[in-house]
PDB file of C-alpha atoms in Angstrom:
ATOM      1  CA  MET A   1      -8.088 -18.591 -41.910  1.00 44.00           C
ATOM      2  CA  LYS A   2     -10.559 -16.436 -40.001  1.00 46.00           C
ATOM      3  CA  HIS A   3      -9.619 -12.981 -38.793  1.00 47.00           C
ATOM      4  CA  PRO A   4     -10.749 -11.803 -35.375  1.00 46.00           C
ATOM      5  CA  SER A   5     -13.492  -9.228 -35.332  1.00 46.00           C
ATOM      6  CA  ALA A   6     -12.892  -5.605 -34.370  1.00 43.00           C
ATOM      7  CA  PRO A   7     -14.378  -5.970 -30.848  1.00 42.00           C
ATOM      8  CA  LEU A   8     -12.125  -8.948 -30.162  1.00 36.00           C
ATOM      9  CA  CYS A   9      -9.077  -6.990 -31.364  1.00 38.00           C
ATOM     10  CA  CYS A  10     -10.011  -4.114 -29.041  1.00 38.00           C
ATOM     11  CA  LEU A  11     -10.365  -6.537 -26.132  1.00 36.00           C
ATOM     12  CA  LEU A  12      -6.950  -8.073 -26.856  1.00 36.00           C
ATOM     13  CA  ALA A  13      -5.352  -4.625 -27.066  1.00 40.00           C
ATOM     14  CA  ALA A  14      -6.915  -3.643 -23.736  1.00 39.00           C
ATOM     15  CA  LEU A  15      -5.620  -6.838 -22.111  1.00 38.00           C
ATOM     16  CA  CYS A  16      -2.113  -6.164 -23.399  1.00 39.00           C
ATOM     17  CA  LEU A  17      -2.174  -2.592 -22.092  1.00 40.00           C
ATOM     18  CA  SER A  18      -3.479  -3.624 -18.670  1.00 41.00           C
ATOM     19  CA  ALA A  19      -0.690  -6.174 -18.354  1.00 42.00           C
ATOM     20  CA  SER A  20       2.012  -3.673 -19.254  1.00 48.00           C
ATOM     21  CA  ALA A  21       4.958  -3.125 -16.971  1.00 56.00           C
ATOM     22  CA  GLY A  22       6.035   0.012 -15.223  1.00 76.00           C
ATOM     23  CA  GLU A  23       9.707   0.937 -15.193  1.00 77.00           C
ATOM     24  CA  VAL A  24      10.446   3.407 -12.414  1.00 76.00           C
ATOM     25  CA  ALA A  25      12.601   6.234 -13.762  1.00 64.00           C
ATOM     26  CA  LEU A  26      15.129   6.805 -10.996  1.00 66.00           C
ATOM     27  CA  PRO A  27      17.899   9.248 -11.892  1.00 66.00           C
ATOM     28  CA  PRO A  28      21.464   8.466 -10.779  1.00 68.00           C
ATOM     29  CA  ALA A  29      22.469   9.807  -7.391  1.00 69.00           C
ATOM     30  CA  PRO A  30      24.249  13.157  -7.802  1.00 68.00           C
ATOM     31  CA  PRO A  31      27.814  13.726  -6.613  1.00 72.00           C
ATOM     32  CA  PRO A  32      27.957  14.304  -2.839  1.00 68.00           C
ATOM     33  CA  ALA A  33      27.428  17.905  -1.786  1.00 70.00           C
ATOM     34  CA  HIS A  34      28.974  17.550   1.690  1.00 68.00           C
ATOM     35  CA  PHE A  35      31.956  15.875   3.324  1.00 65.00           C
ATOM     36  CA  ASP A  36      29.746  13.054   4.647  1.00 71.00           C
ATOM     37  CA  THR A  37      29.849  11.635   1.057  1.00 82.00           C
ATOM     38  CA  GLU A  38      26.083  10.995   1.037  1.00 85.00           C
ATOM     39  CA  SER A  39      24.041  11.622  -2.079  1.00 89.00           C
ATOM     40  CA  VAL A  40      20.325  10.933  -2.486  1.00 90.00           C
ATOM     41  CA  THR A  41      17.798  10.807  -5.297  1.00 91.00           C
ATOM     42  CA  ASN A  42      14.053  10.009  -5.174  1.00 93.00           C
ATOM     43  CA  ALA A  43      11.505   8.865  -7.753  1.00 92.00           C
ATOM     44  CA  PRO A  44       7.719   8.665  -7.480  1.00 93.00           C
ATOM     45  CA  LEU A  45       5.821   5.389  -7.544  1.00 93.00           C
ATOM     46  CA  LEU A  46       2.641   6.118  -9.468  1.00 92.00           C
ATOM     47  CA  ARG A  47      -0.617   5.143  -7.752  1.00 92.00           C
ATOM     48  CA  PRO A  48      -2.089   3.206 -10.725  1.00 93.00           C
ATOM     49  CA  MET A  49       1.151   1.222 -10.998  1.00 92.00           C
ATOM     50  CA  MET A  50       1.167   0.426  -7.251  1.00 94.00           C
ATOM     51  CA  ASP A  51      -2.518  -0.551  -7.257  1.00 94.00           C
ATOM     52  CA  ARG A  52      -1.982  -3.151 -10.022  1.00 94.00           C
ATOM     53  CA  ALA A  53       1.497  -4.370  -9.085  1.00 95.00           C
ATOM     54  CA  ARG A  54       1.904  -8.099  -8.594  1.00 96.00           C
ATOM     55  CA  LEU A  55       5.662  -8.285  -9.188  1.00 96.00           C
ATOM     56  CA  LEU A  56       8.421  -5.999  -7.903  1.00 96.00           C
ATOM     57  CA  ARG A  57      11.838  -6.464  -9.489  1.00 96.00           C
ATOM     58  CA  ALA A  58      14.964  -4.492  -8.675  1.00 96.00           C
ATOM     59  CA  ASN A  59      18.600  -4.897  -9.654  1.00 95.00           C
ATOM     60  CA  VAL A  60      21.360  -3.012  -7.848  1.00 94.00           C
ATOM     61  CA  SER A  61      24.848  -3.104  -9.347  1.00 93.00           C
ATOM     62  CA  LEU A  62      27.865  -1.430  -7.798  1.00 92.00           C
ATOM     63  CA  TRP A  63      31.570  -1.509  -7.173  1.00 92.00           C
ATOM     64  CA  ALA A  64      31.246  -3.201  -3.782  1.00 93.00           C
ATOM     65  CA  THR A  65      33.927  -2.435  -1.196  1.00 92.00           C
ATOM     66  CA  PRO A  66      34.096  -2.775   2.594  1.00 91.00           C
ATOM     67  CA  SER A  67      33.616   0.972   3.025  1.00 88.00           C
ATOM     68  CA  ASN A  68      30.794   1.934   0.677  1.00 89.00           C
ATOM     69  CA  ASN A  69      27.012   1.810   0.920  1.00 92.00           C
ATOM     70  CA  VAL A  70      24.260   1.765  -1.709  1.00 94.00           C
ATOM     71  CA  GLU A  71      20.705   1.640  -0.354  1.00 95.00           C
ATOM     72  CA  VAL A  72      17.376   1.300  -2.147  1.00 96.00           C
ATOM     73  CA  ALA A  73      14.424   2.239   0.069  1.00 97.00           C
ATOM     74  CA  PHE A  74      10.647   2.179  -0.456  1.00 97.00           C
ATOM     75  CA  GLY A  75       8.027   4.018   1.574  1.00 97.00           C
ATOM     76  CA  ALA A  76       5.405   6.728   1.777  1.00 96.00           C
ATOM     77  CA  SER A  77       6.530  10.364   1.745  1.00 94.00           C
ATOM     78  CA  ARG A  78       5.303  12.321   4.762  1.00 90.00           C
ATOM     79  CA  GLY A  79       4.110  15.349   2.861  1.00 83.00           C
ATOM     80  CA  GLY A  80       3.235  13.606  -0.381  1.00 81.00           C
ATOM     81  CA  ASP A  81       6.093  15.594  -1.940  1.00 88.00           C
ATOM     82  CA  GLY A  82       7.938  12.646  -3.478  1.00 90.00           C
ATOM     83  CA  VAL A  83      10.787  12.738  -0.937  1.00 93.00           C
ATOM     84  CA  LEU A  84      11.375   9.763   1.339  1.00 95.00           C
ATOM     85  CA  LEU A  85      12.884  11.120   4.538  1.00 94.00           C
ATOM     86  CA  PRO A  86      15.258   9.062   6.712  1.00 92.00           C
ATOM     87  CA  GLY A  87      13.208   6.910   9.059  1.00 92.00           C
ATOM     88  CA  ASP A  88      10.205   6.656   6.722  1.00 93.00           C
ATOM     89  CA  GLU A  89      11.441   3.535   4.900  1.00 95.00           C
ATOM     90  CA  SER A  90       9.191   0.471   4.995  1.00 96.00           C
ATOM     91  CA  LEU A  91      11.660  -1.657   3.037  1.00 98.00           C
ATOM     92  CA  ALA A  92      15.343  -1.113   2.316  1.00 98.00           C
ATOM     93  CA  PHE A  93      17.986  -3.298   0.735  1.00 98.00           C
ATOM     94  CA  GLY A  94      21.432  -2.923  -0.767  1.00 97.00           C
ATOM     95  CA  TRP A  95      25.126  -3.013   0.117  1.00 96.00           C
ATOM     96  CA  GLU A  96      26.533  -1.809   3.416  1.00 95.00           C
ATOM     97  CA  ASN A  97      30.181  -1.971   4.446  1.00 90.00           C
ATOM     98  CA  GLY A  98      31.037  -5.330   2.901  1.00 94.00           C
ATOM     99  CA  ALA A  99      27.678  -7.122   3.019  1.00 96.00           C
ATOM    100  CA  TRP A 100      24.226  -7.159   1.429  1.00 97.00           C
ATOM    101  CA  PHE A 101      21.343  -6.218   3.712  1.00 97.00           C
ATOM    102  CA  LEU A 102      17.545  -6.455   3.736  1.00 98.00           C
ATOM    103  CA  ALA A 103      15.671  -4.350   6.289  1.00 97.00           C
ATOM    104  CA  SER A 104      12.408  -2.979   7.624  1.00 96.00           C
ATOM    105  CA  PRO A 105      11.977  -0.615  10.599  1.00 95.00           C
ATOM    106  CA  THR A 106      11.950  -3.654  12.926  1.00 95.00           C
ATOM    107  CA  ASN A 107      14.081  -6.229  11.041  1.00 94.00           C
ATOM    108  CA  ARG A 108      17.607  -6.202   9.648  1.00 95.00           C
ATOM    109  CA  LEU A 109      19.304  -9.105   7.878  1.00 96.00           C
ATOM    110  CA  ARG A 110      22.908  -9.133   6.629  1.00 96.00           C
ATOM    111  CA  SER A 111      24.746 -11.514   4.368  1.00 95.00           C
ATOM    112  CA  ALA A 112      28.241 -12.767   5.087  1.00 93.00           C
ATOM    113  CA  VAL A 113      30.805  -9.948   5.077  1.00 93.00           C
ATOM    114  CA  THR A 114      33.489  -9.845   2.404  1.00 91.00           C
ATOM    115  CA  ASN A 115      36.604  -7.667   2.332  1.00 90.00           C
ATOM    116  CA  ASP A 116      37.138  -8.084  -1.416  1.00 90.00           C
ATOM    117  CA  ALA A 117      36.355  -5.174  -3.694  1.00 91.00           C
ATOM    118  CA  ALA A 118      34.430  -6.392  -6.739  1.00 92.00           C
ATOM    119  CA  GLN A 119      31.651  -5.530  -9.150  1.00 93.00           C
ATOM    120  CA  ARG A 120      28.481  -7.066  -7.660  1.00 95.00           C
ATOM    121  CA  THR A 121      24.778  -7.181  -8.493  1.00 96.00           C
ATOM    122  CA  LEU A 122      21.855  -7.868  -6.197  1.00 97.00           C
ATOM    123  CA  SER A 123      18.675  -9.171  -7.806  1.00 97.00           C
ATOM    124  CA  PHE A 124      15.436  -8.698  -5.819  1.00 97.00           C
ATOM    125  CA  LYS A 125      12.224 -10.297  -7.105  1.00 97.00           C
ATOM    126  CA  LEU A 126       9.007 -10.256  -5.082  1.00 97.00           C
ATOM    127  CA  ARG A 127       5.594 -11.596  -6.097  1.00 97.00           C
ATOM    128  CA  VAL A 128       2.495 -10.417  -4.252  1.00 97.00           C
ATOM    129  CA  ARG A 129      -1.146 -11.451  -4.253  1.00 96.00           C
ATOM    130  CA  GLU A 130      -3.932  -9.151  -5.383  1.00 94.00           C
ATOM    131  CA  ASP A 131      -4.281  -7.840  -1.810  1.00 95.00           C
ATOM    132  CA  GLY A 132      -0.545  -6.996  -1.767  1.00 95.00           C
ATOM    133  CA  SER A 133       0.554  -9.795   0.567  1.00 97.00           C
ATOM    134  CA  PRO A 134       3.917 -11.326  -0.444  1.00 97.00           C
ATOM    135  CA  PHE A 135       4.041 -14.995  -1.406  1.00 96.00           C
ATOM    136  CA  SER A 136       7.300 -15.475  -3.331  1.00 96.00           C
ATOM    137  CA  LEU A 137      10.694 -13.822  -2.844  1.00 97.00           C
ATOM    138  CA  SER A 138      14.102 -14.257  -4.423  1.00 97.00           C
ATOM    139  CA  VAL A 139      17.118 -12.214  -3.306  1.00 97.00           C
ATOM    140  CA  ALA A 140      20.331 -13.251  -5.032  1.00 97.00           C
ATOM    141  CA  ASP A 141      23.899 -12.048  -5.379  1.00 95.00           C
ATOM    142  CA  SER A 142      25.604 -12.401  -8.744  1.00 88.00           C
ATOM    143  CA  ALA A 143      28.633 -14.017  -7.107  1.00 87.00           C
ATOM    144  CA  SER A 144      27.219 -16.174  -4.303  1.00 87.00           C
ATOM    145  CA  GLY A 145      23.614 -16.948  -5.275  1.00 91.00           C
ATOM    146  CA  GLU A 146      20.516 -16.877  -3.035  1.00 95.00           C
ATOM    147  CA  LEU A 147      20.581 -14.788   0.134  1.00 96.00           C
ATOM    148  CA  PHE A 148      18.388 -14.621   3.257  1.00 96.00           C
ATOM    149  CA  PRO A 149      16.768 -18.090   3.046  1.00 93.00           C
ATOM    150  CA  ASP A 150      14.735 -17.608   6.237  1.00 89.00           C
ATOM    151  CA  VAL A 151      12.880 -14.682   4.654  1.00 93.00           C
ATOM    152  CA  THR A 152      12.683 -16.041   1.110  1.00 91.00           C
ATOM    153  CA  ASN A 153      11.101 -19.288   2.330  1.00 91.00           C
ATOM    154  CA  ALA A 154       8.301 -17.402   4.136  1.00 93.00           C
ATOM    155  CA  PRO A 155       8.087 -13.791   2.864  1.00 96.00           C
ATOM    156  CA  PRO A 156       6.840 -11.456   5.629  1.00 96.00           C
ATOM    157  CA  ALA A 157       4.181  -8.748   5.117  1.00 96.00           C
ATOM    158  CA  TRP A 158       6.685  -5.889   5.559  1.00 96.00           C
ATOM    159  CA  LEU A 159       8.226  -6.611   2.151  1.00 97.00           C
ATOM    160  CA  PHE A 160       5.496  -4.734   0.235  1.00 98.00           C
ATOM    161  CA  SER A 161       2.825  -2.053   0.650  1.00 97.00           C
ATOM    162  CA  ARG A 162       0.407  -0.607  -1.865  1.00 97.00           C
ATOM    163  CA  ASP A 163       0.696   2.672   0.095  1.00 95.00           C
ATOM    164  CA  TRP A 164       4.265   3.315  -1.056  1.00 96.00           C
ATOM    165  CA  ASP A 165       4.589   6.390  -3.221  1.00 95.00           C
ATOM    166  CA  VAL A 166       8.356   6.856  -3.516  1.00 95.00           C
ATOM    167  CA  VAL A 167      11.602   4.940  -3.961  1.00 95.00           C
ATOM    168  CA  ARG A 168      14.920   6.440  -2.823  1.00 95.00           C
ATOM    169  CA  LEU A 169      18.507   5.697  -3.798  1.00 93.00           C
ATOM    170  CA  THR A 170      21.150   6.666  -1.232  1.00 93.00           C
ATOM    171  CA  VAL A 171      24.891   6.343  -1.882  1.00 92.00           C
ATOM    172  CA  ARG A 172      27.640   6.798   0.706  1.00 91.00           C
ATOM    173  CA  GLY A 173      31.350   6.035   0.877  1.00 85.00           C
ATOM    174  CA  THR A 174      34.743   7.205  -0.238  1.00 79.00           C
ATOM    175  CA  ASP A 175      35.632   4.447  -2.687  1.00 82.00           C
ATOM    176  CA  GLU A 176      35.067   4.534  -6.432  1.00 78.00           C
ATOM    177  CA  ARG A 177      31.390   4.853  -7.377  1.00 79.00           C
ATOM    178  CA  ASP A 178      29.806   2.875 -10.163  1.00 82.00           C
ATOM    179  CA  GLU A 179      26.261   2.115  -9.045  1.00 87.00           C
ATOM    180  CA  SER A 180      23.213   1.469 -11.199  1.00 89.00           C
ATOM    181  CA  LEU A 181      19.658   0.648 -10.235  1.00 91.00           C
ATOM    182  CA  SER A 182      16.611  -0.579 -12.075  1.00 92.00           C
ATOM    183  CA  VAL A 183      13.176  -0.911 -10.475  1.00 93.00           C
ATOM    184  CA  ARG A 184      10.218  -2.442 -12.271  1.00 94.00           C
ATOM    185  CA  LEU A 185       6.625  -3.055 -11.184  1.00 93.00           C
ATOM    186  CA  ASP A 186       4.628  -5.511 -13.272  1.00 93.00           C
ATOM    187  CA  THR A 187       1.109  -6.833 -13.255  1.00 88.00           C
ATOM    188  CA  ASP A 188       0.675 -10.571 -13.403  1.00 68.00           C
ATOM    189  CA  SER A 189       1.095 -11.667 -16.964  1.00 56.00           C
ATOM    190  CA  GLY A 190      -1.228 -14.162 -18.534  1.00 48.00           C
ATOM    191  CA  VAL A 191      -1.293 -15.985 -21.800  1.00 40.00           C
ATOM    192  CA  LEU A 192      -4.309 -15.952 -24.069  1.00 39.00           C
ATOM    193  CA  ILE A 193      -4.211 -18.408 -26.954  1.00 42.00           C
ATOM    194  CA  LEU A 194      -6.821 -18.094 -29.695  1.00 41.00           C
ATOM    195  CA  ARG A 195      -7.297 -20.774 -32.278  1.00 46.00           C
TER     196      ARG A 195
END
């Protein structure tokens, strides 16, 4: 059996590193500081990660009730300070008063409303081309399956921007809180088989 040469090993290592994923470290939302029950936390989206991203995956889990709200929002911070102010969201999704939602500044979609309190998870998976234009979207609820078929069948441009530099988690409501969020940006993976 032949062993690959040192230059080939270096090339393979570089390919593996360039295809690595980027987990966004978003801390949990702190307890609310005011009577409005809102708590917010932000995390930066690193420029190299955004420039190479071809797949955006997010999972939002929560104790879903008719009165609570958990929102994940992406956008560009006004001052480049890593804080996404209200109104600066390009994309937002999550749970709002008994239903899942998917929104941009000019579009807002809602799933069917439920009055049952239950543990729920929303899975968001978006694939984009090299230029950042979306071409494949899946938005699914752990209990009821695929959501928003009109958008998932023809993903609009507002679902992704390489200019985003921050993701924000906002939590509101008076019911029990048990939310978790994971956000991951990946490059397109490829398979290289050597014989």
